[in-house]
């Protein structure tokens, strides 16, 4: 053997020794690099670790995400970072059992930790619907509690399966594979941002369109496109409103006037009434003198009755215009809530006054003729031209004549 050959053999022995030394240092939990040599019947992958050593990646250690074919997650010739999870006794199938899934999961957890610290919103598909919430795939298993899915209550979550959604990371604990996500927090943040934009765009006195979102006993909340404003019950109509639901319905589009905007408290006061024609507008055309209208008795006083003939328009029926017969108070013939017909006597738009009459629509009762009593003195009609003295004098003369004849 030549000197060169001896040197070459020594170098090979040293190289093999170094390789074997490296191999001997491979322990369970170590991260190693391997090259995919083959895929065995779509079940596992054979990986070369160098130095003639091989390892195997079982099917369940290939990926944390669901897959159908091994080739969906790895390919022959690909170099991978792997973690040693077990030393195999079956040397024919490789000296070590390896995991790609755990390396990938570690990288995912590191990214999730960073996203959590930075408050980053992540997107992921919903893989399953379980009791109590949603299961999400972010490279590792994430869970969304039912109370964190939406702002509003959701009864059936079945339609969420397969849907990709945005989530905020609420809680993370890699050692326990615990990852809690919330879509509700994302929606709330978006609503707040949108609310701020809408508040900045609102101008007091401006008339805009909105949609009735909710009805309460004190008013209606109107959706202005990301923020709700309140129309107090007194601002719904010029007429009296008992319940907002008597006038408005949820989902109805309405015009509203912006009365005030409090950006600090996020409160918006609105009015529907101010977008409507005033109740006394064109009143002379709707209630001209002589017109007969239907109305409702709203109030009774000692001097008459106030009757609403149009929404927000009340007229007075003076006590003298209630009945042809003498009455002491309006309460004798009228009650609050009565529906009656009235005749317009006069209208004054500037003063917002309307004079009405009930008796003008009723026939005047005929007077019953009564014979004058004996002691009564007949009335003197102006047309006769006789004075009261003349008539009395004539009657006295007649009496004297009768007395004289009797004496005879």
Coordinates of C-alpha atoms in Angstrom, one line a residue:
X1 CA 0.0 0.0 0.0
X2 CA 1.4 3.4 -1.0
X3 CA 1.8 6.3 1.3
X4 CA -1.0 8.2 -0.4
X5 CA -3.4 5.3 0.0
X6 CA -2.5 5.0 3.7
X7 CA -3.2 8.7 4.1
X8 CA -6.6 8.4 2.3
X9 CA -7.6 5.4 4.4
X10 CA -6.8 7.3 7.6
X11 CA -8.9 10.3 6.5
X12 CA -11.8 8.0 5.7
X13 CA -11.5 6.4 9.1
X14 CA -11.4 9.8 10.8
X15 CA -14.4 11.0 8.8
X16 CA -16.4 7.8 9.7
X17 CA -15.3 8.3 13.3
X18 CA -16.6 11.8 13.3
X19 CA -19.9 10.7 11.8
X20 CA -20.3 7.9 14.3
X21 CA -19.5 10.4 17.1
X22 CA -22.2 12.7 15.8
X23 CA -24.6 9.7 15.6
X24 CA -23.8 8.6 19.1
X25 CA -24.7 12.2 20.3
X26 CA -28.2 11.9 18.9
X27 CA -30.6 11.6 21.8
X28 CA -34.4 11.6 22.2
X29 CA -35.6 15.2 22.0
X30 CA -32.8 16.4 19.8
X31 CA -33.6 18.3 16.6
X32 CA -31.9 16.8 13.6
X33 CA -32.0 17.5 9.8
X34 CA -33.0 14.7 7.5
X35 CA -33.7 14.1 3.8
X36 CA -36.9 12.3 2.7
X37 CA -35.7 9.2 0.9
X38 CA -39.0 7.4 0.3
X39 CA -42.7 7.4 1.2
X40 CA -43.8 4.0 2.3
X41 CA -47.3 3.1 1.1
X42 CA -48.7 6.5 1.9
X43 CA -48.3 5.7 5.6
X44 CA -44.9 6.9 6.7
X45 CA -41.7 8.5 5.4
X46 CA -38.1 7.1 5.4
X47 CA -35.6 9.8 6.2
X48 CA -31.8 9.7 5.8
X49 CA -29.9 11.3 8.7
X50 CA -26.4 10.9 7.3
X51 CA -23.7 8.4 8.1
X52 CA -25.8 5.6 6.7
X53 CA -28.4 6.1 9.4
X54 CA -32.1 6.3 8.7
X55 CA -35.2 7.3 10.6
X56 CA -38.9 7.0 10.1
X57 CA -41.7 9.6 10.4
X58 CA -44.9 7.8 11.3
X59 CA -48.1 9.0 9.6
X60 CA -49.4 10.7 12.8
X61 CA -46.2 12.7 13.2
X62 CA -46.1 14.1 9.7
X63 CA -48.4 17.2 10.2
X64 CA -50.5 18.8 12.9
X65 CA -53.1 19.7 10.2
X66 CA -55.4 17.0 8.6
X67 CA -54.3 15.6 5.3
X68 CA -55.2 12.8 2.9
X69 CA -51.9 11.9 1.2
X70 CA -48.4 12.0 2.6
X71 CA -47.3 13.9 -0.5
X72 CA -49.6 16.7 0.6
X73 CA -47.2 17.6 3.4
X74 CA -43.8 16.3 2.3
X75 CA -42.0 15.2 -0.9
X76 CA -39.1 12.9 -1.7
X77 CA -35.8 14.8 -1.6
X78 CA -37.1 17.4 0.7
X79 CA -34.9 18.3 3.7
X80 CA -36.7 18.6 7.0
X81 CA -36.0 19.7 10.5
X82 CA -37.2 16.8 12.7
X83 CA -37.3 16.0 16.4
X84 CA -36.2 12.6 17.7
X85 CA -39.0 11.1 19.7
X86 CA -37.9 7.5 20.1
X87 CA -35.0 5.2 19.3
X88 CA -36.2 2.3 17.2
X89 CA -35.3 -1.3 17.9
X90 CA -36.3 -2.3 14.4
X91 CA -33.2 -1.2 12.5
X92 CA -34.6 -2.2 9.2
X93 CA -37.1 0.6 9.3
X94 CA -34.6 3.1 10.6
X95 CA -32.7 3.7 13.8
X96 CA -34.9 6.5 15.1
X97 CA -38.6 7.5 15.2
X98 CA -38.9 11.1 14.1
X99 CA -41.6 13.8 14.1
X100 CA -42.1 16.7 11.8
X101 CA -45.5 17.6 13.4
X102 CA -43.9 18.5 16.7
X103 CA -41.3 20.7 15.0
X104 CA -44.0 22.4 13.0
X105 CA -46.1 22.8 16.2
X106 CA -43.2 24.4 18.0
X107 CA -42.7 26.9 15.2
X108 CA -46.5 27.6 15.2
X109 CA -46.5 28.1 19.0
X110 CA -43.6 30.5 18.7
X111 CA -45.4 32.5 16.0
X112 CA -48.7 32.5 18.0
X113 CA -46.8 33.7 21.1
X114 CA -45.4 36.6 19.1
X115 CA -48.9 37.4 17.6
X116 CA -50.3 37.3 21.1
X117 CA -47.7 39.7 22.5
X118 CA -48.2 42.1 19.6
X119 CA -52.0 41.8 19.5
X120 CA -52.0 40.5 15.9
X121 CA -55.3 39.3 14.5
X122 CA -55.0 35.9 12.9
X123 CA -57.2 34.1 10.3
X124 CA -57.9 30.4 10.5
X125 CA -60.6 27.9 9.3
X126 CA -63.1 26.3 11.6
X127 CA -62.5 22.6 11.5
X128 CA -65.3 21.4 13.8
X129 CA -68.3 22.4 15.9
X130 CA -68.3 20.9 19.4
X131 CA -70.3 21.4 22.5
X132 CA -69.5 24.8 23.9
X133 CA -67.8 26.3 20.8
X134 CA -65.7 26.0 17.7
X135 CA -62.5 24.1 17.0
X136 CA -60.0 26.1 14.8
X137 CA -56.9 25.0 13.0
X138 CA -54.0 27.5 13.2
X139 CA -51.3 24.9 12.7
X140 CA -52.3 23.7 16.2
X141 CA -55.7 23.2 17.7
X142 CA -57.4 26.4 18.9
X143 CA -60.8 26.7 20.7
X144 CA -63.4 29.4 20.5
X145 CA -65.9 29.4 23.4
X146 CA -69.5 29.9 22.3
X147 CA -69.6 33.2 24.2
X148 CA -66.7 34.5 22.1
X149 CA -68.0 33.7 18.7
X150 CA -70.2 36.7 18.0
X151 CA -71.4 39.9 19.6
X152 CA -75.0 38.6 19.5
X153 CA -76.3 35.3 20.7
X154 CA -75.9 32.4 18.3
X155 CA -78.1 29.4 18.7
X156 CA -76.8 27.1 15.9
X157 CA -73.1 27.0 15.1
X158 CA -73.3 24.4 12.3
X159 CA -72.9 27.0 9.5
X160 CA -69.5 28.0 10.9
X161 CA -67.8 24.7 10.0
X162 CA -65.4 25.2 7.2
X163 CA -65.6 29.0 7.4
X164 CA -62.4 31.0 7.6
X165 CA -62.6 33.7 10.3
X166 CA -60.5 36.4 12.0
X167 CA -59.6 35.8 15.6
X168 CA -57.9 37.5 18.5
X169 CA -55.7 35.4 20.7
X170 CA -57.1 35.5 24.3
X171 CA -55.1 32.9 26.1
X172 CA -52.0 30.8 25.2
X173 CA -50.3 27.9 27.1
X174 CA -48.1 25.8 24.8
X175 CA -47.1 23.3 27.5
X176 CA -50.8 22.4 27.8
X177 CA -51.6 22.8 24.1
X178 CA -54.1 25.4 25.3
X179 CA -55.1 28.1 22.8
X180 CA -58.2 30.2 23.3
X181 CA -59.4 32.5 20.5
X182 CA -62.2 35.1 20.1
X183 CA -64.0 36.3 17.0
X184 CA -66.3 38.5 19.1
X185 CA -63.3 40.6 20.2
X186 CA -62.4 41.2 16.5
X187 CA -66.0 42.3 15.7
X188 CA -66.1 44.6 18.8
X189 CA -62.8 46.2 17.8
X190 CA -64.1 46.7 14.3
X191 CA -67.3 48.2 15.6
X192 CA -65.5 50.6 17.8
X193 CA -63.3 51.7 15.0
X194 CA -66.3 52.2 12.7
X195 CA -68.1 53.9 15.5
X196 CA -65.4 56.4 15.8
X197 CA -65.4 57.1 12.1
X198 CA -69.2 57.6 12.1
X199 CA -69.1 59.9 15.1
X200 CA -66.5 62.0 13.4
X201 CA -68.6 62.3 10.3
X202 CA -71.9 63.3 12.0
X203 CA -72.9 67.0 12.0
X204 CA -75.5 68.5 14.3
X205 CA -78.5 69.7 12.4
X206 CA -77.9 67.4 9.5
X207 CA -80.7 65.1 8.2
X208 CA -79.5 61.5 7.4
X209 CA -81.0 58.1 6.9
X210 CA -80.9 55.3 9.4
X211 CA -82.5 52.0 10.2
X212 CA -84.6 51.2 13.3
X213 CA -82.5 48.7 15.3
X214 CA -84.3 48.4 18.6
X215 CA -87.5 49.7 20.3
X216 CA -87.8 50.4 24.0
X217 CA -90.5 52.0 26.1
X218 CA -88.7 55.3 26.1
X219 CA -87.7 55.5 22.4
X220 CA -86.1 53.9 19.4
X221 CA -82.4 53.2 18.6
X222 CA -81.5 54.0 15.0
X223 CA -78.5 52.3 13.3
X224 CA -76.6 55.0 11.5
X225 CA -74.1 52.6 9.9
X226 CA -72.0 51.2 12.7
X227 CA -73.3 53.3 15.6
X228 CA -76.7 53.7 17.2
X229 CA -78.5 57.0 18.0
X230 CA -81.5 57.4 20.2
X231 CA -84.8 59.0 19.1
X232 CA -86.6 59.8 22.4
X233 CA -90.3 59.0 22.3
X234 CA -91.1 62.7 22.4
X235 CA -89.1 63.1 19.2
X236 CA -90.9 60.5 17.2
X237 CA -94.0 62.4 16.1
X238 CA -95.8 65.7 16.6
X239 CA -98.7 63.7 17.9
X240 CA -98.8 61.8 21.2
X241 CA -97.1 58.4 21.0
X242 CA -98.0 55.8 23.7
X243 CA -95.5 53.2 22.5
X244 CA -92.7 53.6 19.9
X245 CA -93.9 50.3 18.4
X246 CA -97.2 51.9 17.5
X247 CA -95.4 54.1 15.0
X248 CA -92.1 52.4 14.1
X249 CA -91.0 48.8 13.2
X250 CA -87.5 47.2 13.5
X251 CA -85.7 47.2 10.2
X252 CA -87.6 50.3 8.9
X253 CA -85.6 53.0 7.2
X254 CA -86.2 56.5 8.5
X255 CA -85.0 60.0 8.1
X256 CA -83.5 61.5 11.3
X257 CA -82.2 64.9 12.3
X258 CA -79.0 64.9 14.4
X259 CA -79.8 66.9 17.5
X260 CA -76.5 66.4 19.4
X261 CA -73.3 64.2 19.3
X262 CA -71.3 63.4 22.4
X263 CA -68.1 61.8 21.1
X264 CA -66.6 61.1 24.5
X265 CA -69.6 59.1 25.7
X266 CA -70.6 57.9 22.2
X267 CA -74.1 59.2 22.6
X268 CA -76.2 60.6 19.7
X269 CA -79.6 62.3 20.1
X270 CA -81.9 62.1 17.0
X271 CA -85.3 63.4 16.0
X272 CA -87.7 62.0 13.5
X273 CA -90.3 64.6 14.3
X274 CA -88.1 67.4 13.1
X275 CA -87.8 65.8 9.6
X276 CA -91.6 65.9 9.2
X277 CA -93.8 68.8 8.0
X278 CA -95.0 70.9 11.0
X279 CA -98.5 70.0 12.1
X280 CA -99.7 73.6 11.4
X281 CA -98.2 73.7 8.0
X282 CA -100.8 74.3 5.3
X283 CA -103.5 74.2 8.0
X284 CA -105.7 76.7 6.1
X285 CA -105.8 74.3 3.2
X286 CA -106.5 71.2 5.4
X287 CA -108.9 72.9 7.8
X288 CA -110.5 75.9 6.1
X289 CA -113.4 77.8 7.7
X290 CA -116.6 75.8 7.2
X291 CA -114.8 72.4 6.9
X292 CA -116.2 69.4 8.7
X293 CA -113.5 67.3 10.4
X294 CA -113.3 64.2 12.6
X295 CA -111.3 64.5 15.8
X296 CA -110.7 63.1 19.3
X297 CA -111.4 64.9 22.5
X298 CA -108.0 65.3 24.2
X299 CA -108.7 67.6 27.1
X300 CA -111.7 69.1 28.9
X301 CA -111.6 72.4 30.8
X302 CA -114.2 74.6 32.4
X303 CA -114.5 76.7 29.3
X304 CA -114.5 74.1 26.6
X305 CA -113.0 71.0 25.0
X306 CA -109.7 70.6 23.0
X307 CA -110.1 68.3 20.0
X308 CA -107.2 66.9 18.0
X309 CA -108.2 67.0 14.3
X310 CA -104.7 66.2 12.9
X311 CA -101.6 64.8 14.5
X312 CA -100.3 67.6 16.6
X313 CA -103.2 70.0 15.8
X314 CA -105.8 70.7 18.5
X315 CA -108.7 73.1 18.2
X316 CA -110.9 74.5 20.9
X317 CA -114.6 73.9 21.0
X318 CA -115.8 76.7 23.4
X319 CA -118.5 75.6 25.9
X320 CA -121.0 77.8 24.0
X321 CA -120.3 75.7 20.9
X322 CA -120.8 72.3 22.4
X323 CA -124.6 72.1 22.6
X324 CA -127.7 74.1 21.8
X325 CA -128.9 73.3 25.3
X326 CA -127.4 75.1 28.3
X327 CA -124.6 73.1 30.0
X328 CA -122.7 74.0 33.1
X329 CA -119.5 72.2 32.1
X330 CA -118.2 70.3 29.0
X331 CA -118.0 67.1 31.1
X332 CA -121.9 66.9 31.0
X333 CA -121.8 65.8 27.3
X334 CA -118.2 64.9 26.5
X335 CA -115.5 62.5 27.6
X336 CA -111.7 62.4 26.9
X337 CA -111.2 60.0 24.1
X338 CA -114.6 60.6 22.4
X339 CA -114.5 60.6 18.6
X340 CA -116.6 63.4 17.3
X341 CA -117.2 65.6 14.2
X342 CA -116.6 69.3 14.4
X343 CA -117.0 72.3 12.1
X344 CA -114.2 74.8 11.6
X345 CA -115.3 78.3 12.6
X346 CA -112.0 80.0 12.1
X347 CA -108.3 79.2 11.7
X348 CA -105.2 81.3 12.6
X349 CA -101.9 79.6 11.4
X350 CA -99.7 82.3 12.9
X351 CA -101.2 81.9 16.4
X352 CA -101.8 78.2 15.8
X353 CA -105.4 78.5 16.9
X354 CA -108.4 76.7 15.6
X355 CA -111.9 77.5 16.6
X356 CA -114.4 74.6 16.3
X357 CA -118.0 73.9 16.9
X358 CA -120.1 70.8 17.6
X359 CA -123.5 72.4 17.8
X360 CA -123.1 73.9 14.3
X361 CA -123.5 70.4 12.9
X362 CA -126.6 69.7 14.9
X363 CA -130.2 70.8 14.2
X364 CA -131.4 73.6 16.4
X365 CA -134.3 72.2 18.5
X366 CA -137.7 73.7 18.0
X367 CA -139.1 75.9 20.7
X368 CA -142.3 74.7 22.4
X369 CA -145.1 77.4 22.0
X370 CA -146.7 78.4 25.4
X371 CA -149.9 80.4 25.9
X372 CA -149.3 83.6 28.0
X373 CA -150.6 83.5 31.5
X374 CA -153.5 85.7 32.5
X375 CA -151.4 88.0 34.5
X376 CA -148.8 88.3 31.7
X377 CA -148.8 91.4 29.5
X378 CA -148.6 90.6 25.8
X379 CA -145.4 91.6 24.1
X380 CA -145.6 94.5 21.8
X381 CA -144.5 93.9 18.3
X382 CA -142.5 96.7 16.9
X383 CA -144.2 96.4 13.5
X384 CA -147.6 97.4 15.0
X385 CA -146.5 100.9 16.0
X386 CA -148.6 100.8 19.2
X387 CA -147.2 101.8 22.5
X388 CA -147.6 99.8 25.7
X389 CA -149.7 102.6 27.1
X390 CA -152.0 102.6 24.1
X391 CA -152.7 98.9 24.4
X392 CA -153.3 99.1 28.2
X393 CA -155.5 102.1 27.7
X394 CA -157.7 100.3 25.2
X395 CA -158.0 97.3 27.4
X396 CA -159.1 99.5 30.3
X397 CA -161.7 101.3 28.1
X398 CA -163.2 97.9 27.1
X399 CA -163.5 97.0 30.8
X400 CA -165.3 100.3 31.7
X401 CA -167.8 99.8 28.8
X402 CA -168.6 96.2 30.0
X403 CA -169.2 97.5 33.6
X404 CA -171.6 100.2 32.4
X405 CA -173.7 97.8 30.4
X406 CA -174.0 95.5 33.4
X407 CA -175.2 98.5 35.5
X408 CA -177.9 99.1 33.1

